PDB file of C-alpha atoms and ligand atoms in Angstrom:
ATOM      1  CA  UNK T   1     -14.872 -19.551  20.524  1.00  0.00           C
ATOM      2  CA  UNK T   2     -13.646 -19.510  16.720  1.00  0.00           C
ATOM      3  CA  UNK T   3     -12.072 -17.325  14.702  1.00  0.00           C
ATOM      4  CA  UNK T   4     -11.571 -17.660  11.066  1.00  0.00           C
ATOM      5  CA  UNK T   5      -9.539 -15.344   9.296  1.00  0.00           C
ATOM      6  CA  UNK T   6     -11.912 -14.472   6.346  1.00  0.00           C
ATOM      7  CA  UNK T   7     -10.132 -11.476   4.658  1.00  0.00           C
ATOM      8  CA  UNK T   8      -6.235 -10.752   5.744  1.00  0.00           C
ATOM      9  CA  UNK T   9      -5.650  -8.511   3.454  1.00  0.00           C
ATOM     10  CA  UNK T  10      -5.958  -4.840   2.587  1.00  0.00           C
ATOM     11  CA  UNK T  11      -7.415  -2.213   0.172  1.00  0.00           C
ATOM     12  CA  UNK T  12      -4.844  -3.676  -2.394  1.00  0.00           C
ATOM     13  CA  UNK T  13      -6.345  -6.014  -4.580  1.00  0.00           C
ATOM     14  CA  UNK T  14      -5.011  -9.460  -4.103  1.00  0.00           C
ATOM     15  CA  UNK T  15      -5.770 -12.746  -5.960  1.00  0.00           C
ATOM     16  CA  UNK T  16      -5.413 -14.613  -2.251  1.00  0.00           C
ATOM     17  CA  UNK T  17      -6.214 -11.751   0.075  1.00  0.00           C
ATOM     18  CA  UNK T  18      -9.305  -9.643   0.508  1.00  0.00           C
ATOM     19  CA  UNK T  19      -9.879  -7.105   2.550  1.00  0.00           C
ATOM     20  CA  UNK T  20     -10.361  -7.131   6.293  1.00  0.00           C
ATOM     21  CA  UNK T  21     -13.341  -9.398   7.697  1.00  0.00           C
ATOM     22  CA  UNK T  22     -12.701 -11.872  10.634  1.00  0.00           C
ATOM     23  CA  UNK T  23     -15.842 -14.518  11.355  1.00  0.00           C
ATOM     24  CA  UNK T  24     -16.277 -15.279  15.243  1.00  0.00           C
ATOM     25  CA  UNK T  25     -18.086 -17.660  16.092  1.00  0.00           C
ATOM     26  CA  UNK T  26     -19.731 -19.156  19.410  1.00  0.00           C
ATOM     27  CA  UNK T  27     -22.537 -21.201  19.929  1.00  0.00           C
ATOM     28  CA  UNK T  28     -25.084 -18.888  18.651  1.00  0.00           C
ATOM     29  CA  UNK T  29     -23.192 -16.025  18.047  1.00  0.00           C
ATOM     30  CA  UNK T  30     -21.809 -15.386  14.289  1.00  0.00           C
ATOM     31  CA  UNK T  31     -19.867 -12.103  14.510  1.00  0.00           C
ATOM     32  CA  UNK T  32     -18.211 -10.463  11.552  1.00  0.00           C
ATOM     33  CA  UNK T  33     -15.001  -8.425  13.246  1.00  0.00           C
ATOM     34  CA  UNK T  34     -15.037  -6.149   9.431  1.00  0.00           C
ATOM     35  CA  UNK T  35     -16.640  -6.557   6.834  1.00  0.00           C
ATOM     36  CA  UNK T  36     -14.622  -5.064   3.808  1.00  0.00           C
ATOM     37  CA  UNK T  37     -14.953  -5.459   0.656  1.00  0.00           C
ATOM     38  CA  UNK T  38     -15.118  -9.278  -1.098  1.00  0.00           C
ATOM     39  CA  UNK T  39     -15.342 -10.840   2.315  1.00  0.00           C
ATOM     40  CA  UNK T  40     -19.395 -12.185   1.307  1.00  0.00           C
ATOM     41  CA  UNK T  41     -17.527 -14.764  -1.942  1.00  0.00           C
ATOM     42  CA  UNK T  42     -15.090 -15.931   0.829  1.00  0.00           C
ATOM     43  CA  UNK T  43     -17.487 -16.398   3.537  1.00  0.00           C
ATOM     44  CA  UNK T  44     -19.255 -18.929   0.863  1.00  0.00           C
ATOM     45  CA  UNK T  45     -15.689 -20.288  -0.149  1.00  0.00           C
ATOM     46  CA  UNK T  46     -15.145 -21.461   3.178  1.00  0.00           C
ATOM     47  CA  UNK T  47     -18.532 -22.686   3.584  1.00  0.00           C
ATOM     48  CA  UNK T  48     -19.100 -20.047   6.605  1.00  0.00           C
ATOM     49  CA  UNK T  49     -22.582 -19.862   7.428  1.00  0.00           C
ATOM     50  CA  UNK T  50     -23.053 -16.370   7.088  1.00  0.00           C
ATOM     51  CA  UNK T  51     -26.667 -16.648   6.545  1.00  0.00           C
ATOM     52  CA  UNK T  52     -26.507 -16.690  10.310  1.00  0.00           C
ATOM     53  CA  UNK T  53     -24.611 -14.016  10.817  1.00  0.00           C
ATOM     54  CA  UNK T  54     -25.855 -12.031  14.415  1.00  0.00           C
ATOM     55  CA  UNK T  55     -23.583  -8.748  14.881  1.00  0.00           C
ATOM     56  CA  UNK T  56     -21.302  -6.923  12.283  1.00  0.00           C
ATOM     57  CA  UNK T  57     -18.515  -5.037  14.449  1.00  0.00           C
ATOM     58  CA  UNK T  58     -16.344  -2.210  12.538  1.00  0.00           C
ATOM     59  CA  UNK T  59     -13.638  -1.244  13.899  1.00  0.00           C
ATOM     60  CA  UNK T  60     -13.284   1.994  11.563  1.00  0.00           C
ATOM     61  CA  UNK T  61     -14.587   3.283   8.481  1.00  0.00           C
ATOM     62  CA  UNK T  62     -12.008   3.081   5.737  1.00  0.00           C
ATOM     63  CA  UNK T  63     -14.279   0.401   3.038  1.00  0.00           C
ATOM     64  CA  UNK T  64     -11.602  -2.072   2.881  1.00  0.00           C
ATOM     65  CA  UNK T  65     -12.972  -2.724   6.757  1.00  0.00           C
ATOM     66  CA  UNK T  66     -16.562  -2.143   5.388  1.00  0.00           C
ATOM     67  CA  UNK T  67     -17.003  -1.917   2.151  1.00  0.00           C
ATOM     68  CA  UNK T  68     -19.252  -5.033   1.915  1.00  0.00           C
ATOM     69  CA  UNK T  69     -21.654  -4.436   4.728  1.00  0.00           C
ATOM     70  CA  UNK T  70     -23.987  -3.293   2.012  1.00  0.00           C
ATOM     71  CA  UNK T  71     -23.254  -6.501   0.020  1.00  0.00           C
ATOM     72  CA  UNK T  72     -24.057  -8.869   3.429  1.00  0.00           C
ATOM     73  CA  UNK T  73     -27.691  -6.499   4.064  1.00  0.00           C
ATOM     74  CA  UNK T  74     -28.657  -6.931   0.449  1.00  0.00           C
ATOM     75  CA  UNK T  75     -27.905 -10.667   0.257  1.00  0.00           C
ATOM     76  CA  UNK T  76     -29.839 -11.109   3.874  1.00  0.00           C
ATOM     77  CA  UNK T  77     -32.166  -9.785   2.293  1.00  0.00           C
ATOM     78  CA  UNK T  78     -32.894 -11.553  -1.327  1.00  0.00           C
ATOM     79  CA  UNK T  79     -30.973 -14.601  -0.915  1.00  0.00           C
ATOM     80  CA  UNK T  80     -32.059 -16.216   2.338  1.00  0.00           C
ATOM     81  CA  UNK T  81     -34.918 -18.963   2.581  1.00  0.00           C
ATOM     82  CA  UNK T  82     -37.293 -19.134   4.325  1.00  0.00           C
ATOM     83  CA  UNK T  83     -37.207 -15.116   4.740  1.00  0.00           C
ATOM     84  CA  UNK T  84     -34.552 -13.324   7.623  1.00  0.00           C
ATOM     85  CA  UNK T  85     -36.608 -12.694  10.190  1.00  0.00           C
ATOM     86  CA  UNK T  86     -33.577 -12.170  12.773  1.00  0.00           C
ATOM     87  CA  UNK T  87     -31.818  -8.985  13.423  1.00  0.00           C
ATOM     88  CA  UNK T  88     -28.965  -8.269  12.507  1.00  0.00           C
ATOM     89  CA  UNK T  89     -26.893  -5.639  14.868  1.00  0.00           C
ATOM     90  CA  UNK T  90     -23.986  -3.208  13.297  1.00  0.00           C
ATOM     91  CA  UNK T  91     -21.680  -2.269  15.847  1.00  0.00           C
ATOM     92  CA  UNK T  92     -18.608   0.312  15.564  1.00  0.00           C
ATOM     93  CA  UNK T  93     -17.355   3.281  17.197  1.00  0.00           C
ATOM     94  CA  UNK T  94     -19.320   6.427  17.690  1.00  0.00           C
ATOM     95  CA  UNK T  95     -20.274   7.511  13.636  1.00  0.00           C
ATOM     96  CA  UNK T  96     -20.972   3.982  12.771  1.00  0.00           C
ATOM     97  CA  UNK T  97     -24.954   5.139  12.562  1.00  0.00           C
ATOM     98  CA  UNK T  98     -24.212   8.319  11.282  1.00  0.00           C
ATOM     99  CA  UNK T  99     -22.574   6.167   8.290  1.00  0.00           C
ATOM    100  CA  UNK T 100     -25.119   3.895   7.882  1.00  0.00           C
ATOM    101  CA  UNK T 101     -27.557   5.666   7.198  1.00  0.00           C
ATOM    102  CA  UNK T 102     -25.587   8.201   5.019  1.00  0.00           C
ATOM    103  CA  UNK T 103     -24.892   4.793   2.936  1.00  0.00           C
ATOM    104  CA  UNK T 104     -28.661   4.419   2.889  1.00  0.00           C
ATOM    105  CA  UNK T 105     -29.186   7.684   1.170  1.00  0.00           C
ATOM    106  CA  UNK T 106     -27.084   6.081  -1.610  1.00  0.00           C
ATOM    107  CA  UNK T 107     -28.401   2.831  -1.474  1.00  0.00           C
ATOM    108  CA  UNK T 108     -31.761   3.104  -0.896  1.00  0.00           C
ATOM    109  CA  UNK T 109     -34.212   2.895   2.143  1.00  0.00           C
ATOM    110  CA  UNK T 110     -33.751  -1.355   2.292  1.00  0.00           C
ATOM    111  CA  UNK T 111     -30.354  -1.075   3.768  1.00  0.00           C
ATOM    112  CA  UNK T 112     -32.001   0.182   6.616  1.00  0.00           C
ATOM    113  CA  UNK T 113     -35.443  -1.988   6.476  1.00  0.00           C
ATOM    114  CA  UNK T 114     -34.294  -4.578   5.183  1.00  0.00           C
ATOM    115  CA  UNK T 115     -37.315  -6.899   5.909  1.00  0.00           C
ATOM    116  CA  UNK T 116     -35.592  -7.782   8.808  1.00  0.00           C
ATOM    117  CA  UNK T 117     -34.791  -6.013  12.098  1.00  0.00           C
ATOM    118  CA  UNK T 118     -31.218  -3.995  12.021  1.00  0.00           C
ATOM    119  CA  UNK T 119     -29.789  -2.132  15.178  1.00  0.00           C
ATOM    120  CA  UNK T 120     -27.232  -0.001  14.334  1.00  0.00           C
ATOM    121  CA  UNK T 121     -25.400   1.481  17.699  1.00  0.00           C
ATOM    122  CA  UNK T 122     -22.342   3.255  18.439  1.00  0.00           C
ATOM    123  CA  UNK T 123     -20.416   1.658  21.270  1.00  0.00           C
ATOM    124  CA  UNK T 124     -18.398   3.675  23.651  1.00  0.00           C
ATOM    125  CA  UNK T 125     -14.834   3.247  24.390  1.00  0.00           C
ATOM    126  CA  UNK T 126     -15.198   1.688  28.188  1.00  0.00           C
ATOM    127  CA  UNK T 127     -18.331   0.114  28.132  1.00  0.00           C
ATOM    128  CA  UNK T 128     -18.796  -3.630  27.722  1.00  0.00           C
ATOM    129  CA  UNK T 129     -21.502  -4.020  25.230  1.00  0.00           C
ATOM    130  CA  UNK T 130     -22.949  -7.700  25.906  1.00  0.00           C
ATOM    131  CA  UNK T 131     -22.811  -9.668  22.706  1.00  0.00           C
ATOM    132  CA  UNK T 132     -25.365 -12.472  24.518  1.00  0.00           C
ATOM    133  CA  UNK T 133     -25.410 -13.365  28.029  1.00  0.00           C
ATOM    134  CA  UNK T 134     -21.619 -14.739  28.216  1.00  0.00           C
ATOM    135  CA  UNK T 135     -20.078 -12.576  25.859  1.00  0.00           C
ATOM    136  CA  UNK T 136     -18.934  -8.834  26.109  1.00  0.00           C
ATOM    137  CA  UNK T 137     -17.438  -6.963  23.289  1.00  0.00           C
ATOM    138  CA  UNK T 138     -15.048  -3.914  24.035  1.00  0.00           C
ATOM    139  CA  UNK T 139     -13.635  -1.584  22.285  1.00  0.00           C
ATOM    140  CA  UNK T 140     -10.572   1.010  22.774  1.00  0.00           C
ATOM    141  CA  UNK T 141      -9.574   3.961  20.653  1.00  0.00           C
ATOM    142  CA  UNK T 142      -5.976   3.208  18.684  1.00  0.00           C
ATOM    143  CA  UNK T 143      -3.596   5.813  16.640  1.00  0.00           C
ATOM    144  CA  UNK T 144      -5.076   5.138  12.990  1.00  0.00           C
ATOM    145  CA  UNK T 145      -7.803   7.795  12.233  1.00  0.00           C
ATOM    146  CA  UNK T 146      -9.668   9.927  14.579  1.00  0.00           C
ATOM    147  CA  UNK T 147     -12.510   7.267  15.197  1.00  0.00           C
ATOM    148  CA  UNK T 148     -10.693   3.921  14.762  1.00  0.00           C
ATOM    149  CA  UNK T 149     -10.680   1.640  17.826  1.00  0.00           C
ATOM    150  CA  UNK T 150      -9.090  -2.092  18.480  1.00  0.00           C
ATOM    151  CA  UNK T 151     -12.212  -4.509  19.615  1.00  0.00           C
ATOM    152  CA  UNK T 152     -12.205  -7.539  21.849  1.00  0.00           C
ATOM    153  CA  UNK T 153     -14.551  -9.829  21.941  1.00  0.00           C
ATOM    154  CA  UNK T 154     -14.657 -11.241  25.783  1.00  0.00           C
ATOM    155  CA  UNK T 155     -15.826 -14.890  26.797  1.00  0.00           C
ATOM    156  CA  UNK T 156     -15.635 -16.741  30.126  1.00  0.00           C
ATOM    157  CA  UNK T 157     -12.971 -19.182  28.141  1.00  0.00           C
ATOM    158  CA  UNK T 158     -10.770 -16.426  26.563  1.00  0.00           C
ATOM    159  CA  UNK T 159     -10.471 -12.888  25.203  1.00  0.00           C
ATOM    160  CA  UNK T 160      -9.433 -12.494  21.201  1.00  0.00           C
ATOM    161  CA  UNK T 161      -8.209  -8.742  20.879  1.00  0.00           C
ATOM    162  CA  UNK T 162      -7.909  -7.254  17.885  1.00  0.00           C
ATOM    163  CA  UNK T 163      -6.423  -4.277  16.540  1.00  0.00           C
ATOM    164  CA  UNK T 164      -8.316  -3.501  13.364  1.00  0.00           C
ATOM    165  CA  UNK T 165      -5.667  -0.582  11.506  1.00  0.00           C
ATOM    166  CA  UNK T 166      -3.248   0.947  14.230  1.00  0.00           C
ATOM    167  CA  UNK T 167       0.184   2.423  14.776  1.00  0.00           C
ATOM    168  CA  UNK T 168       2.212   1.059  17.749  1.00  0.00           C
ATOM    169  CA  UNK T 169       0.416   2.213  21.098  1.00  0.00           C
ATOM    170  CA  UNK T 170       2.371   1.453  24.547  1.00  0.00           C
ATOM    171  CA  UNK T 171      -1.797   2.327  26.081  1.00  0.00           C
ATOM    172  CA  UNK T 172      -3.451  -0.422  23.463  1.00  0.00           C
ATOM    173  CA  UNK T 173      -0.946  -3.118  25.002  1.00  0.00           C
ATOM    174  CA  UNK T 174      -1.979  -2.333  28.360  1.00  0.00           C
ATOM    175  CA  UNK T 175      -5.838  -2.830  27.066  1.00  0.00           C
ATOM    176  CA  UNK T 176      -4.709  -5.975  25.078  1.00  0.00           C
ATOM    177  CA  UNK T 177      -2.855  -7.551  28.399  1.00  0.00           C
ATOM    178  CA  UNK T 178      -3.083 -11.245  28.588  1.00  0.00           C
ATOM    179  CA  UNK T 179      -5.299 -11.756  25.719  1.00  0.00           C
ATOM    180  CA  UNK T 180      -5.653 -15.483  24.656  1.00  0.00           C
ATOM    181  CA  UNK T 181      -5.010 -14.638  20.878  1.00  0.00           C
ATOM    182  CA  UNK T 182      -4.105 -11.061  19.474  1.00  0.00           C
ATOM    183  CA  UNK T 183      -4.902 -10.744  16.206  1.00  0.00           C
ATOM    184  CA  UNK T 184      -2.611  -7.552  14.856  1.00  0.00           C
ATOM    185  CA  UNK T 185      -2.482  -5.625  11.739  1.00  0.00           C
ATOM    186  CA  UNK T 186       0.771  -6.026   9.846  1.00  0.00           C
ATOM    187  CA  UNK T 187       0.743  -3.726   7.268  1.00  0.00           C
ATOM    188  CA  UNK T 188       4.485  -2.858   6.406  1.00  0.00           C
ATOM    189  CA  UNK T 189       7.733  -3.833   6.719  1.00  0.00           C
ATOM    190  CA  UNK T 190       9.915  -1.824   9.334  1.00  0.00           C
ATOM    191  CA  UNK T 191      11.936  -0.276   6.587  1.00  0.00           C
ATOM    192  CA  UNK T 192       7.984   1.882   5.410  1.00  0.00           C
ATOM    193  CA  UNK T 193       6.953   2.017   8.889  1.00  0.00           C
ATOM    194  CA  UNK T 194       4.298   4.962   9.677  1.00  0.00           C
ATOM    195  CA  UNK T 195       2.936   6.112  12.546  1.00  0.00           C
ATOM    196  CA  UNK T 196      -0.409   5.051  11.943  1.00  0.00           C
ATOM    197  CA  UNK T 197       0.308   1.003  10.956  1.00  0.00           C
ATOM    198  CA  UNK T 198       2.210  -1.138  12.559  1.00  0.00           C
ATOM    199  CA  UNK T 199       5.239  -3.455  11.064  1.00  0.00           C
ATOM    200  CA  UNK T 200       5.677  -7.444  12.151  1.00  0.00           C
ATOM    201  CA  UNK T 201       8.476  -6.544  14.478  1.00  0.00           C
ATOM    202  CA  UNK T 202       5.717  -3.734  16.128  1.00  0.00           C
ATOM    203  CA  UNK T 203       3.059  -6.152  16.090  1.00  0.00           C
ATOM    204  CA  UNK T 204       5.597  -8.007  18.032  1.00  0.00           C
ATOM    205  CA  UNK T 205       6.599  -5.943  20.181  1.00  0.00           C
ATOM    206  CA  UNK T 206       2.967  -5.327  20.782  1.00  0.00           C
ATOM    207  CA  UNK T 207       2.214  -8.875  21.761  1.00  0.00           C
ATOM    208  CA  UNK T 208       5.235  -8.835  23.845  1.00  0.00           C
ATOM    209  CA  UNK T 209       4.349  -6.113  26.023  1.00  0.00           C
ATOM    210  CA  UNK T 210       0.608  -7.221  26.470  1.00  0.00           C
ATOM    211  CA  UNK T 211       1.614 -10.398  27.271  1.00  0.00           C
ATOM    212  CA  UNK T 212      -0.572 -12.961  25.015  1.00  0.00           C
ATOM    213  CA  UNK T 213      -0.923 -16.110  24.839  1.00  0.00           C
ATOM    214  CA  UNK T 214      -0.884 -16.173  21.103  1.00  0.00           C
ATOM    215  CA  UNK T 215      -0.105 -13.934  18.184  1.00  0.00           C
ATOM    216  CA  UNK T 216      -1.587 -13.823  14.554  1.00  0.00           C
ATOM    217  CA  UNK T 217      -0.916 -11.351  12.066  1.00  0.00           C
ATOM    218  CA  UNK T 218      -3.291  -9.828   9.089  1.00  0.00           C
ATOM    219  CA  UNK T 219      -3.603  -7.069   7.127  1.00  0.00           C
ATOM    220  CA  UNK T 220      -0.601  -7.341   4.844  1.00  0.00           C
ATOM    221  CA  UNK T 221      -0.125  -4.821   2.062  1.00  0.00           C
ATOM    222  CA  UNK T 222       2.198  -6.779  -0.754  1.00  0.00           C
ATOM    223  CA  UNK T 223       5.353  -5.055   0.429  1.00  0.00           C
ATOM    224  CA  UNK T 224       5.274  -6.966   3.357  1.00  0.00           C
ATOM    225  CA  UNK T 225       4.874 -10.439   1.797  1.00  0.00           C
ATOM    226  CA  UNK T 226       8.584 -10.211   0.356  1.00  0.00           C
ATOM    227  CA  UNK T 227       9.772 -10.374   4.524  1.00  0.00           C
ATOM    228  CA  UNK T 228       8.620 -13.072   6.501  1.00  0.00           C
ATOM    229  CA  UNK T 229       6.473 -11.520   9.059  1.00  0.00           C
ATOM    230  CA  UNK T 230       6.148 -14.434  11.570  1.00  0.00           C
ATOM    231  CA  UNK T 231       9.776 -14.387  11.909  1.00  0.00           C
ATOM    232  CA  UNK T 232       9.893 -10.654  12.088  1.00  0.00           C
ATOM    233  CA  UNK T 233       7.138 -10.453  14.772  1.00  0.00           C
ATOM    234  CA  UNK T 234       9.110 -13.382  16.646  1.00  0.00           C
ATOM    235  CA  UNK T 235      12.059 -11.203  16.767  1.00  0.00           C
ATOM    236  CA  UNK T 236      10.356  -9.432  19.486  1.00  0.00           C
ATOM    237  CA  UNK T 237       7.847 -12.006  20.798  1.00  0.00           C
ATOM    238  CA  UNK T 238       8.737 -15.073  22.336  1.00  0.00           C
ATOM    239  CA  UNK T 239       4.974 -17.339  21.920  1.00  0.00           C
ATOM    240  CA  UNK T 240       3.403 -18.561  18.988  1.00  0.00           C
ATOM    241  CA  UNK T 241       2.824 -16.816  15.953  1.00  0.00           C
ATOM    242  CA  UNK T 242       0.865 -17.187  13.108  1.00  0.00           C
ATOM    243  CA  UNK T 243       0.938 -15.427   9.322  1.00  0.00           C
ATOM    244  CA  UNK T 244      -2.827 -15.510   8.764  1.00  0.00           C
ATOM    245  CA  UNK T 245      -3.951 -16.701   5.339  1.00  0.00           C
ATOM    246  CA  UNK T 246      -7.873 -16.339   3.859  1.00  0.00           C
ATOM    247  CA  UNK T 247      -9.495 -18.840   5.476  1.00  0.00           C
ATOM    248  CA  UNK T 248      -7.286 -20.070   8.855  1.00  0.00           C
ATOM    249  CA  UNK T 249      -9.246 -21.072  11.230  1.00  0.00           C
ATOM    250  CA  UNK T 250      -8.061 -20.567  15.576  1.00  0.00           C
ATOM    251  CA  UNK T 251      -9.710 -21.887  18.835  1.00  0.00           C
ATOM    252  CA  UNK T 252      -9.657 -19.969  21.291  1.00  0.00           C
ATOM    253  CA  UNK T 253     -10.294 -21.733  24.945  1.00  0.00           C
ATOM    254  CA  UNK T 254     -11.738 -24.727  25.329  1.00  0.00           C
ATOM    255  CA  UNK T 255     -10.597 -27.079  22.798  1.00  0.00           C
TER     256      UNK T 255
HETATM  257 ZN1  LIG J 301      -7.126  -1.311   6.550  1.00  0.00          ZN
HETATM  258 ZN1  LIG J 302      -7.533   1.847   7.903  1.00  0.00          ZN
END
């Protein structure tokens, strides 16, 4: 399994961070962990094939985490040859259809017929939701807003768990145990830490109490980028640890 950090950064514009969107990849699945806003130009920057993109998974609904979802339907839809004739499934926590489908009123009756198939489900905190026949995705509820959840996308070779916007949760470390690679937000540096984000020495302390294999860190609002959150994060976790930049690309099992 891949993962290629696509967007690690936040509603802030950013000349070298966009906004959340995390490519998975594995055989033929092409999962999109996010999809906020810009993340389509940097899926073609790093010569992603996002053409084949299978499932879109949001993990809540503030638009930097998917603002471009309309962006990726649209360009399914006019810019692929021959013609999409896969579907494409959009995956979140209970509202993600209701949202959809108020988007469509905006947009127009193609985001939802497309020319192409589109699911659109709300998954269930505590229910596996097979991805393909190897492949689970789960998802559990985190402090952020009332409907935003951490996902984990579960193969036989490893688990990648990852936190999408939360505030420090002693319950999401206990979900997160022993993950292969947790990839944790990072907003802000411990001297603006909130409730609802979490700080490098949190996301630490996070990976520290779940145990992980690996850590890498995303979502960085500018304040952050005067610390160095690697080293802040490694104040409180002892294993590897990565500052994700646009386009870093992880293995997780196998390899
Ligand atoms: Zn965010
Ligand atoms: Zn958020």
């Amino acid at each position: 399994m891949e993962l290629v950090t696509v967007g690690t950064g936040t509603v802030a514009p950013s000349a070298s961070r966009t906004a959340a969107c995390h490519w998975v990849s594995r055989g033929r699945l092409k999962i999109l962990l996010d999809c906020g806003a810009g993340a389509l130009h940097r899926l073609a920057e790093f010569g992603l094939p996002w053409q084949q993109v299978t499932h879109v998974v949001l993990s809540h609904f503030h638009p930097d985490h998917w603002g471009e979802l309309p962006m990726l339907v649209y360009a399914l839809k006019y810019t692929t040859a021959p013609p999409r004739e896969e579907p494409l499934v959009i995956l979140g926590p209970p509202g993600v259809v209701r949202l959809v489908k108020a988007l469509a009123e905006g947009y127009g009756p193609w985001l939802l017929d497309p020319g192409f198939p589109i699911g659109i489900l709300d998954i269930r905190d505590g229910e596996p939701f097979p991805l393909d026949a190897e492949v689970n995705l789960e998802t559990f509820p985190v402090p952020h807003t009332p409907e935003s959840v951490a996902l984990a996308v579960a193969a036989p070779e490893g688990r990648l768990v990852y936190t999408g916007d939360t505030g420090p949760s002693s319950k999401l470390a206990r979900w997160a145990a022993g993950a292969d690679l947790l990839l944790a937000e990072c907003s802000l540096p411990e001297e603006m830490a909130l409730d609802i984000h979490l700080t490098p020495e949190r996301a630490g302390e996070l990976a520290r109490d779940a145990g992980v294999r690996r850590l890498v860190l995303t979502h960085f609002y500018p304040p952050v980028e005067t610390s160095d959150p690697a080293r802040g994060a490694g104040a409180r976790f002892g294993g590897p640890i990565a500052a994700a930049r646009d386009g870093d690309r992880f293995t997780i099992g196998g390899a």
